[in-house]
């Protein structure tokens, strides 16, 4: 299953190994058929049935070129084999866009853009950020994550639910381009939920330890709770 040392070890996007196996089975193909297609049609001579099975079992993940080739063999788009992307690079690969095309569209030198991907640190202007969101079709949560604002958002949200939520409205509104009233309503509700949970767990008995555990669980998922509250019920 090992790749030849001469080949660069290029990390791939998050791989949905269960979908890969499901698609292979639906096509009536065995791992040996997939491996053969990758060797003959896509010039990957080192791929064996064992490597295909390792991908499908989540033991190892294919690199970006391997994933693209695998999508070709399985008659699907690369995006269908990718789990939920998180980083700038993962979103680009999911859309099947070359880094040169992204750099050109944003008015960046290629090496500058690739440096941002490598460091997972977006440093574009507001105009470039808007263009990036349009090009990669980013949802608002993805846009906040890709542009490096999610960590700061989480810090503000934790402060808002733990102290006076009103003091964080302006900060959150600067991070997330949402209507101020919506931000206020969301922070108020998250604060109510958090404080209510802390009070209820303290009243159960067993006191501080249980309350601290419940509170930490709430805080760990604070960003997801924020987006759920913003988006409302499905």
Coordinates of N, CA and C in Angstrom, one line a residue:
X1 N 0.8 -1.2 0.0 CA 0.0 0.0 0.0 C 0.9 1.3 0.0
X2 N 2.1 1.1 0.2 CA 3.0 2.3 0.3 C 3.3 2.9 -1.1
X3 N 3.3 4.2 -1.2 CA 3.5 4.8 -2.4 C 5.0 4.9 -2.6
X4 N 5.5 5.0 -3.9 CA 6.9 5.1 -4.1 C 7.5 6.4 -3.5
X5 N 8.7 6.3 -2.9 CA 9.3 7.5 -2.3 C 9.4 8.7 -3.2
X6 N 9.5 8.5 -4.5 CA 9.7 9.6 -5.4 C 8.5 10.4 -5.5
X7 N 7.3 9.9 -5.2 CA 6.1 10.6 -5.3 C 6.0 11.6 -4.1
X8 N 5.6 12.8 -4.4 CA 5.4 13.7 -3.3 C 4.2 13.3 -2.4
X9 N 4.4 13.4 -1.1 CA 3.3 13.1 -0.2 C 2.4 14.3 0.0
X10 N 1.5 14.5 -0.9 CA 0.6 15.6 -0.9 C -0.7 15.3 -0.2
X11 N -1.0 16.0 1.0 CA -2.2 15.6 1.7 C -3.4 16.0 0.9
X12 N -4.4 15.2 1.1 CA -5.6 15.4 0.3 C -6.7 16.0 1.2
X13 N -7.9 16.3 0.6 CA -9.0 16.9 1.3 C -9.6 15.8 2.2
X14 N -10.6 16.2 3.0 CA -11.2 15.2 3.9 C -12.0 14.2 3.0
X15 N -11.7 13.0 3.2 CA -12.2 11.9 2.3 C -13.4 11.2 2.9
X16 N -14.5 11.1 2.2 CA -15.7 10.4 2.6 C -15.5 8.9 2.1
X17 N -14.9 8.1 2.9 CA -14.5 6.7 2.5 C -15.8 5.9 2.4
X18 N -16.8 6.2 3.2 CA -18.1 5.4 3.1 C -18.7 5.6 1.7
X19 N -18.8 6.8 1.3 CA -19.3 7.1 -0.1 C -18.5 6.4 -1.2
X20 N -17.2 6.4 -1.0 CA -16.4 5.8 -2.0 C -16.7 4.3 -2.2
X21 N -16.9 3.6 -1.0 CA -17.2 2.2 -1.1 C -18.6 2.0 -1.6
X22 N -19.5 2.9 -1.2 CA -20.9 2.7 -1.7 C -21.0 2.9 -3.2
X23 N -20.3 3.8 -3.8 CA -20.3 4.1 -5.2 C -19.6 2.9 -5.9
X24 N -18.6 2.4 -5.4 CA -17.9 1.2 -6.0 C -18.9 0.0 -6.1
X25 N -19.5 -0.3 -5.0 CA -20.4 -1.4 -4.9 C -21.6 -1.2 -5.9
X26 N -22.1 0.0 -5.9 CA -23.2 0.3 -6.8 C -22.9 0.1 -8.3
X27 N -21.6 0.3 -8.6 CA -21.1 0.1 -10.0 C -20.8 -1.4 -10.2
X28 N -20.9 -2.2 -9.2 CA -20.6 -3.6 -9.4 C -19.1 -3.9 -9.6
X29 N -18.3 -3.0 -9.0 CA -16.8 -3.1 -9.2 C -16.2 -3.7 -7.9
X30 N -15.1 -4.4 -8.0 CA -14.4 -4.9 -6.9 C -13.2 -3.9 -6.7
X31 N -12.5 -4.0 -5.6 CA -11.3 -3.2 -5.4 C -10.3 -3.3 -6.5
X32 N -10.2 -4.6 -7.0 CA -9.2 -4.8 -8.1 C -9.5 -4.1 -9.4
X33 N -10.8 -3.9 -9.6 CA -11.2 -3.1 -10.8 C -10.9 -1.7 -10.7
X34 N -11.1 -1.1 -9.5 CA -10.8 0.3 -9.2 C -9.3 0.5 -9.3
X35 N -8.5 -0.4 -8.7 CA -7.1 -0.3 -8.8 C -6.6 -0.4 -10.2
X36 N -7.1 -1.3 -11.0 CA -6.8 -1.4 -12.4 C -7.0 -0.1 -13.2
X37 N -8.2 0.5 -13.0 CA -8.6 1.7 -13.6 C -7.6 2.8 -13.3
X38 N -7.2 2.9 -12.0 CA -6.3 4.0 -11.6 C -5.0 3.8 -12.2
X39 N -4.5 2.5 -12.3 CA -3.2 2.3 -12.9 C -3.2 2.6 -14.4
X40 N -4.2 2.0 -15.1 CA -4.2 2.1 -16.6 C -4.6 3.4 -17.1
X41 N -5.7 4.0 -16.6 CA -6.3 5.2 -17.1 C -5.8 6.5 -16.5
X42 N -5.2 6.4 -15.3 CA -4.8 7.6 -14.7 C -3.3 7.6 -14.3
X43 N -2.6 6.6 -14.7 CA -1.1 6.7 -14.5 C -0.7 6.6 -13.1
X44 N -1.4 5.8 -12.3 CA -1.0 5.6 -10.9 C -0.6 4.1 -10.7
X45 N 0.6 3.8 -11.1 CA 1.0 2.4 -11.2 C 1.2 1.7 -9.8
X46 N 1.2 2.4 -8.8 CA 1.5 1.8 -7.4 C 0.1 1.4 -6.8
X47 N -1.0 1.8 -7.3 CA -2.3 1.5 -6.7 C -2.6 0.1 -6.8
X48 N -2.9 -0.5 -5.6 CA -3.3 -1.9 -5.5 C -4.7 -2.0 -4.9
X49 N -5.3 -3.2 -5.0 CA -6.6 -3.4 -4.4 C -6.5 -3.2 -2.9
X50 N -5.4 -3.5 -2.2 CA -5.2 -3.3 -0.8 C -5.2 -1.8 -0.5
X51 N -4.6 -1.0 -1.3 CA -4.7 0.5 -1.1 C -6.1 1.0 -1.2
X52 N -6.8 0.5 -2.2 CA -8.2 1.0 -2.4 C -9.0 0.6 -1.2
X53 N -8.8 -0.6 -0.6 CA -9.5 -1.0 0.6 C -9.1 -0.2 1.8
X54 N -7.9 0.2 1.8 CA -7.4 1.1 2.9 C -8.1 2.4 2.9
X55 N -8.2 3.0 1.7 CA -9.0 4.2 1.5 C -10.4 4.0 2.0
X56 N -11.1 3.0 1.6 CA -12.5 2.7 1.9 C -12.7 2.5 3.4
X57 N -11.7 2.0 4.1 CA -11.8 1.7 5.5 C -11.4 2.9 6.4
X58 N -10.9 4.0 5.7 CA -10.5 5.1 6.5 C -9.2 5.0 7.1
X59 N -8.4 4.0 6.7 CA -7.0 3.8 7.3 C -6.1 4.8 6.8
X60 N -6.1 5.1 5.5 CA -5.4 6.2 4.9 C -6.3 7.0 4.0
X61 N -5.9 8.2 3.6 CA -6.7 9.0 2.7 C -6.0 9.2 1.4
X62 N -6.7 9.3 0.3 CA -6.0 9.6 -1.0 C -5.5 11.0 -1.0
X63 N -4.5 11.3 -1.8 CA -4.0 12.6 -2.0 C -5.0 13.3 -3.0
X64 N -4.8 14.6 -3.2 CA -5.7 15.3 -4.1 C -5.7 14.7 -5.5
X65 N -4.5 14.4 -6.2 CA -4.5 13.7 -7.5 C -5.2 12.4 -7.4
X66 N -4.9 11.6 -6.4 CA -5.5 10.3 -6.3 C -7.1 10.4 -6.1
X67 N -7.5 11.3 -5.4 CA -9.0 11.5 -5.2 C -9.6 11.9 -6.5
X68 N -9.0 12.8 -7.3 CA -9.6 13.2 -8.6 C -9.6 12.0 -9.5
X69 N -8.6 11.2 -9.5 CA -8.5 10.0 -10.4 C -9.6 9.0 -9.9
X70 N -9.7 8.8 -8.6 CA -10.7 7.8 -8.1 C -12.1 8.3 -8.5
X71 N -12.4 9.6 -8.4 CA -13.7 10.1 -8.9 C -14.0 9.7 -10.3
X72 N -12.9 9.8 -11.1 CA -13.1 9.4 -12.5 C -13.4 8.0 -12.7
X73 N -12.8 7.1 -12.0 CA -13.0 5.7 -12.0 C -14.4 5.3 -11.5
X74 N -14.9 6.1 -10.5 CA -16.2 5.8 -9.9 C -17.3 6.6 -10.6
X75 N -17.0 7.3 -11.6 CA -18.0 8.1 -12.4 C -18.8 9.1 -11.5
X76 N -18.0 9.8 -10.7 CA -18.6 10.9 -9.9 C -17.7 12.1 -9.9
X77 N -18.2 13.1 -9.3 CA -17.4 14.3 -9.2 C -16.5 14.2 -7.9
X78 N -15.3 14.9 -7.9 CA -14.5 14.8 -6.7 C -15.2 15.3 -5.5
X79 N -16.1 16.2 -5.6 CA -16.8 16.7 -4.5 C -17.7 15.7 -3.8
X80 N -18.1 14.7 -4.5 CA -18.9 13.6 -3.9 C -18.1 12.7 -3.0
X81 N -16.8 12.7 -3.1 CA -15.9 11.9 -2.3 C -15.3 12.7 -1.2
X82 N -15.7 13.9 -1.0 CA -15.1 14.8 0.0 C -16.0 15.0 1.1
X83 N -15.5 14.8 2.3 CA -16.4 15.2 3.5 C -16.5 16.7 3.6
X84 N -17.2 17.2 4.6 CA -17.4 18.6 4.7 C -16.0 19.3 4.8
X85 N -15.7 20.2 3.8 CA -14.5 20.9 3.8 C -14.4 21.9 4.9
X86 N -13.2 22.2 5.4 CA -13.1 23.2 6.5 C -12.1 24.3 6.1
X87 N -11.0 23.9 5.4 CA -9.9 24.8 5.1 C -10.1 25.4 3.7
X88 N -9.4 26.5 3.5 CA -9.4 27.1 2.2 C -9.1 26.1 1.1
X89 N -8.0 25.4 1.3 CA -7.6 24.4 0.3 C -8.7 23.3 0.1
X90 N -9.3 22.9 1.1 CA -10.3 21.8 1.0 C -11.5 22.3 0.2
X91 N -11.9 23.6 0.4 CA -13.0 24.1 -0.3 C -12.7 24.3 -1.8
X92 N -11.4 24.7 -2.1 CA -11.0 24.8 -3.5 C -11.0 23.5 -4.2
X93 N -10.5 22.5 -3.5 CA -10.4 21.1 -4.1 C -11.8 20.6 -4.3
X94 N -12.7 20.8 -3.4 CA -14.1 20.4 -3.5 C -14.8 20.9 -4.7
X95 N -14.4 22.1 -5.1 CA -15.0 22.8 -6.2 C -14.3 22.4 -7.5
X96 N -13.2 21.7 -7.4 CA -12.5 21.3 -8.6 C -11.8 22.5 -9.3
X97 N -11.4 23.5 -8.6 CA -10.8 24.7 -9.2 C -9.3 24.7 -8.9
X98 N -8.5 25.0 -9.9 CA -7.1 25.0 -9.8 C -6.6 26.2 -9.0
X99 N -5.5 26.1 -8.3 CA -5.1 27.3 -7.5 C -4.7 28.5 -8.4
X100 N -4.2 28.2 -9.6 CA -3.9 29.3 -10.5 C -5.2 30.1 -10.8
X101 N -6.3 29.4 -11.0 CA -7.6 30.1 -11.3 C -8.1 30.9 -10.2
X102 N -7.9 30.4 -9.0 CA -8.3 31.2 -7.8 C -7.4 32.4 -7.7
X103 N -6.1 32.3 -7.8 CA -5.2 33.4 -7.6 C -5.5 34.5 -8.7
X104 N -5.8 34.0 -9.9 CA -6.1 35.0 -11.0 C -7.4 35.7 -10.7
X105 N -8.4 35.0 -10.3 CA -9.7 35.6 -10.0 C -9.6 36.6 -8.9
X106 N -8.7 36.4 -7.9 CA -8.7 37.3 -6.8 C -7.6 38.4 -7.0
X107 N -6.9 38.3 -8.1 CA -5.8 39.3 -8.3 C -4.6 39.1 -7.4
X108 N -4.3 37.8 -7.1 CA -3.1 37.5 -6.3 C -2.0 36.8 -7.0
X109 N -0.8 37.0 -6.6 CA 0.3 36.2 -7.2 C 0.1 34.7 -6.7
X110 N 0.4 33.8 -7.6 CA 0.1 32.4 -7.3 C 0.8 32.0 -6.0
X111 N 2.1 32.4 -5.8 CA 2.8 32.0 -4.6 C 2.2 32.6 -3.4
X112 N 1.7 33.7 -3.5 CA 1.0 34.4 -2.3 C -0.2 33.6 -1.9
X113 N -1.0 33.2 -2.9 CA -2.2 32.5 -2.6 C -1.9 31.1 -2.0
X114 N -0.9 30.4 -2.7 CA -0.5 29.1 -2.2 C 0.0 29.1 -0.8
X115 N 0.7 30.2 -0.4 CA 1.2 30.4 0.9 C 0.1 30.5 1.9
X116 N -1.0 31.2 1.5 CA -2.2 31.2 2.4 C -2.8 29.8 2.6
X117 N -2.9 29.1 1.5 CA -3.4 27.7 1.7 C -2.5 26.9 2.6
X118 N -1.2 27.0 2.4 CA -0.3 26.2 3.1 C -0.3 26.5 4.6
X119 N -0.5 27.8 4.9 CA -0.5 28.2 6.3 C -1.9 28.2 6.9
X120 N -2.9 28.0 6.0 CA -4.3 28.0 6.4 C -4.6 29.4 7.1
X121 N -4.1 30.5 6.4 CA -4.3 31.8 7.0 C -4.7 32.8 5.8
X122 N -5.9 33.1 5.7 CA -6.4 34.0 4.7 C -6.0 35.4 5.1
X123 N -5.4 36.2 4.1 CA -5.0 37.5 4.4 C -5.4 38.5 3.3
X124 N -6.5 38.1 2.6 CA -7.0 39.0 1.5 C -7.7 40.2 2.0
X125 N -8.0 41.1 1.1 CA -8.8 42.3 1.4 C -10.2 41.9 1.5
X126 N -11.1 42.9 1.9 CA -12.5 42.7 1.9 C -13.0 42.4 0.5
X127 N -12.5 43.1 -0.5 CA -13.0 42.8 -1.8 C -12.6 41.4 -2.3
X128 N -11.4 41.0 -1.9 CA -10.9 39.7 -2.3 C -11.7 38.6 -1.5
X129 N -12.0 38.9 -0.3 CA -12.8 37.9 0.5 C -14.2 37.7 -0.1
X130 N -14.8 38.8 -0.5 CA -16.1 38.7 -1.2 C -16.0 37.9 -2.5
X131 N -14.9 38.1 -3.3 CA -14.7 37.4 -4.5 C -14.5 35.9 -4.2
X132 N -13.7 35.6 -3.2 CA -13.4 34.3 -2.8 C -14.7 33.5 -2.4
X133 N -15.6 34.2 -1.6 CA -16.8 33.5 -1.2 C -17.7 33.2 -2.4
X134 N -17.7 34.1 -3.4 CA -18.5 33.8 -4.6 C -17.9 32.7 -5.5
X135 N -16.6 32.7 -5.6 CA -15.9 31.8 -6.4 C -16.0 30.3 -5.9
X136 N -15.9 30.2 -4.6 CA -15.9 28.9 -3.9 C -17.3 28.6 -3.4
X137 N -18.3 29.5 -3.7 CA -19.7 29.3 -3.2 C -19.7 28.9 -1.7
X138 N -19.1 29.8 -0.9 CA -19.0 29.5 0.5 C -20.3 30.0 1.2
X139 N -20.8 29.1 2.1 CA -21.9 29.6 3.0 C -21.3 30.5 4.0
X140 N -22.1 31.2 4.7 CA -21.6 32.2 5.7 C -20.8 31.5 6.8
X141 N -21.2 30.4 7.3 CA -20.3 29.7 8.3 C -19.0 29.3 7.7
X142 N -19.0 28.8 6.5 CA -17.7 28.4 5.8 C -16.9 29.6 5.5
X143 N -17.5 30.7 5.1 CA -16.8 31.9 4.9 C -16.0 32.4 6.1
X144 N -16.7 32.4 7.3 CA -16.1 32.8 8.5 C -15.0 31.9 8.9
X145 N -15.1 30.6 8.7 CA -14.1 29.7 9.0 C -12.9 29.8 8.1
X146 N -13.1 29.9 6.8 CA -12.0 30.0 5.8 C -11.2 31.3 6.0
X147 N -11.9 32.4 6.3 CA -11.2 33.7 6.5 C -10.6 33.9 7.8
X148 N -10.5 32.8 8.6 CA -9.8 32.8 9.9 C -10.5 33.6 11.0
X149 N -11.9 33.7 10.9 CA -12.6 34.5 11.9 C -13.3 33.6 12.9
X150 N -13.3 32.3 12.7 CA -14.1 31.4 13.6 C -13.5 31.4 15.0
X151 N -12.2 31.4 15.2 CA -11.6 31.3 16.5 C -12.0 32.6 17.3
X152 N -12.0 33.7 16.7 CA -12.4 35.0 17.4 C -13.9 34.9 17.7
X153 N -14.6 34.4 16.7 CA -16.1 34.3 17.0 C -16.4 33.4 18.2
X154 N -15.7 32.3 18.3 CA -15.9 31.4 19.4 C -15.5 32.1 20.7
X155 N -14.4 32.9 20.7 CA -14.0 33.6 22.0 C -15.1 34.6 22.4
X156 N -15.7 35.3 21.4 CA -16.7 36.3 21.7 C -18.0 35.6 22.2
X157 N -18.3 34.5 21.6 CA -19.5 33.8 22.0 C -19.4 33.2 23.4
X158 N -18.2 32.7 23.8 CA -18.0 32.2 25.1 C -18.1 33.3 26.1
X159 N -17.6 34.5 25.8 CA -17.7 35.6 26.7 C -19.1 36.1 26.8
X160 N -19.9 36.0 25.7 CA -21.2 36.5 25.7 C -22.2 35.6 26.6
X161 N -22.0 34.3 26.5 CA -22.9 33.5 27.3 C -22.5 33.4 28.8
X162 N -21.2 33.7 29.1 CA -20.7 33.6 30.4 C -20.8 34.9 31.2
X163 N -20.9 36.0 30.5 CA -21.0 37.3 31.2 C -22.2 38.1 30.7
X164 N -22.0 39.3 30.4 CA -23.1 40.2 29.8 C -23.0 40.1 28.3
X165 N -24.1 39.5 27.7 CA -24.1 39.3 26.3 C -24.1 40.6 25.5
X166 N -24.7 41.6 26.1 CA -24.8 42.9 25.4 C -23.4 43.5 25.1
X167 N -22.4 43.2 25.9 CA -21.1 43.7 25.7 C -20.4 43.1 24.4
X168 N -21.0 42.1 23.9 CA -20.3 41.4 22.8 C -21.1 41.6 21.4
X169 N -22.2 42.3 21.4 CA -22.9 42.4 20.2 C -22.1 43.1 19.1
X170 N -21.5 44.2 19.4 CA -20.7 44.9 18.4 C -19.6 44.0 17.9
X171 N -18.9 43.3 18.8 CA -17.7 42.5 18.3 C -18.2 41.4 17.4
X172 N -19.3 40.7 17.8 CA -19.8 39.6 16.9 C -20.2 40.2 15.6
X173 N -20.9 41.3 15.6 CA -21.4 41.9 14.3 C -20.3 42.3 13.4
X174 N -19.1 42.6 14.0 CA -18.0 42.9 13.1 C -17.4 41.7 12.5
X175 N -17.5 40.5 13.2 CA -16.9 39.3 12.7 C -17.9 38.7 11.6
X176 N -19.2 38.7 11.9 CA -20.2 38.1 11.1 C -21.1 39.1 10.5
X177 N -21.1 39.2 9.1 CA -22.0 40.2 8.5 C -23.5 39.8 8.6
X178 N -24.0 40.0 9.8 CA -25.4 39.8 10.0 C -26.1 41.0 10.5
X179 N -27.4 41.1 10.4 CA -28.2 42.2 10.9 C -28.0 42.3 12.5
X180 N -27.8 43.5 13.0 CA -27.5 43.6 14.4 C -28.6 43.1 15.3
X181 N -29.8 43.3 14.9 CA -30.9 42.8 15.7 C -30.9 41.2 15.8
X182 N -30.5 40.6 14.7 CA -30.4 39.1 14.7 C -29.3 38.7 15.6
X183 N -28.2 39.4 15.6 CA -27.1 39.1 16.5 C -27.5 39.3 18.0
X184 N -28.2 40.4 18.3 CA -28.7 40.6 19.6 C -29.6 39.4 20.1
X185 N -30.5 39.1 19.3 CA -31.5 38.0 19.6 C -30.8 36.7 19.8
X186 N -29.8 36.4 19.0 CA -29.1 35.1 19.1 C -28.2 35.1 20.3
X187 N -27.5 36.2 20.6 CA -26.7 36.2 21.8 C -27.5 36.1 23.1
X188 N -28.7 36.8 23.1 CA -29.6 36.7 24.2 C -30.1 35.3 24.5
X189 N -30.4 34.6 23.4 CA -30.9 33.2 23.5 C -29.8 32.3 24.0
X190 N -28.6 32.4 23.4 CA -27.5 31.5 23.8 C -27.2 31.8 25.3
X191 N -27.2 33.0 25.7 CA -26.9 33.3 27.1 C -28.0 32.7 28.0
X192 N -29.2 32.8 27.6 CA -30.3 32.1 28.4 C -30.1 30.6 28.5
X193 N -29.8 30.0 27.4 CA -29.6 28.6 27.4 C -28.5 28.1 28.3
X194 N -27.3 28.9 28.1 CA -26.2 28.5 28.9 C -26.4 28.7 30.4
X195 N -26.9 29.8 30.8 CA -27.2 30.1 32.2 C -28.2 29.1 32.8
X196 N -29.2 28.8 32.0 CA -30.2 27.9 32.4 C -29.7 26.5 32.6
X197 N -28.8 26.1 31.7 CA -28.2 24.8 31.9 C -27.3 24.7 33.1
X198 N -26.5 25.8 33.4 CA -25.7 25.8 34.5 C -26.5 25.7 35.8
X199 N -27.6 26.4 35.9 CA -28.4 26.4 37.1 C -29.0 25.0 37.3
X200 N -29.5 24.5 36.2 CA -30.2 23.2 36.3 C -29.3 22.1 36.7
X201 N -28.0 22.1 36.2 CA -27.1 21.0 36.6 C -26.6 21.2 38.0
X202 N -26.5 22.4 38.5 CA -26.2 22.6 39.9 C -27.2 22.1 40.8
X203 N -28.5 22.2 40.4 CA -29.6 21.8 41.2 C -29.8 20.3 41.3
X204 N -29.1 19.5 40.4 CA -29.2 18.1 40.4 C -28.6 17.4 41.5
X205 N -27.6 18.1 42.1 CA -26.8 17.5 43.2 C -25.5 17.0 42.5
X206 N -24.5 16.8 43.2 CA -23.3 16.4 42.6 C -22.5 17.6 42.2
X207 N -23.2 18.7 42.1 CA -22.8 20.1 42.1 C -21.8 20.4 41.0
X208 N -20.6 21.0 41.5 CA -19.7 21.7 40.6 C -19.2 20.8 39.5
X209 N -18.8 19.6 39.7 CA -18.2 18.8 38.7 C -19.1 18.6 37.5
X210 N -20.4 18.2 37.8 CA -21.4 18.0 36.8 C -21.7 19.3 36.0
X211 N -21.8 20.4 36.8 CA -22.1 21.6 36.2 C -20.9 22.1 35.2
X212 N -19.7 21.9 35.7 CA -18.6 22.2 34.9 C -18.5 21.4 33.6
X213 N -18.8 20.1 33.7 CA -18.8 19.3 32.5 C -19.8 19.7 31.5
X214 N -21.0 20.0 32.0 CA -22.1 20.4 31.1 C -21.8 21.7 30.5
X215 N -21.2 22.6 31.3 CA -20.9 23.9 30.8 C -19.8 23.9 29.7
X216 N -18.8 23.0 29.9 CA -17.7 22.9 28.9 C -18.2 22.3 27.6
X217 N -19.2 21.4 27.7 CA -19.7 20.8 26.5 C -20.5 21.8 25.7
X218 N -21.2 22.7 26.4 CA -21.9 23.8 25.7 C -21.0 24.7 25.1
X219 N -19.9 25.1 25.8 CA -18.9 26.0 25.2 C -18.2 25.4 24.0
X220 N -17.9 24.1 24.1 CA -17.1 23.5 23.0 C -17.9 23.5 21.7
X221 N -19.2 23.5 21.8 CA -20.0 23.5 20.6 C -20.7 24.9 20.3
X222 N -20.1 26.0 20.9 CA -20.8 27.3 20.9 C -20.9 27.8 19.5
X223 N -19.9 27.6 18.6 CA -20.0 28.1 17.2 C -21.2 27.4 16.5
X224 N -21.2 26.1 16.6 CA -22.3 25.4 15.9 C -23.7 25.8 16.5
X225 N -23.8 26.0 17.8 CA -25.0 26.5 18.4 C -25.4 27.9 17.8
X226 N -24.4 28.7 17.6 CA -24.7 30.0 17.1 C -25.3 30.0 15.7
X227 N -24.7 29.2 14.8 CA -25.2 29.1 13.5 C -26.6 28.4 13.4
X228 N -26.8 27.4 14.3 CA -28.1 26.8 14.4 C -29.2 27.9 14.8
X229 N -28.8 28.7 15.8 CA -29.8 29.7 16.2 C -30.0 30.8 15.1
X230 N -28.9 31.1 14.4 CA -29.1 32.1 13.4 C -29.9 31.6 12.2
X231 N -29.7 30.4 11.8 CA -30.4 29.8 10.7 C -31.9 29.4 11.1
X232 N -32.1 29.2 12.4 CA -33.5 28.8 12.8 C -33.8 27.4 12.4
X233 N -35.0 27.0 12.8 CA -35.4 25.6 12.5 C -35.5 25.3 11.0
X234 N -35.2 24.1 10.6 CA -35.2 23.8 9.1 C -36.7 23.9 8.6

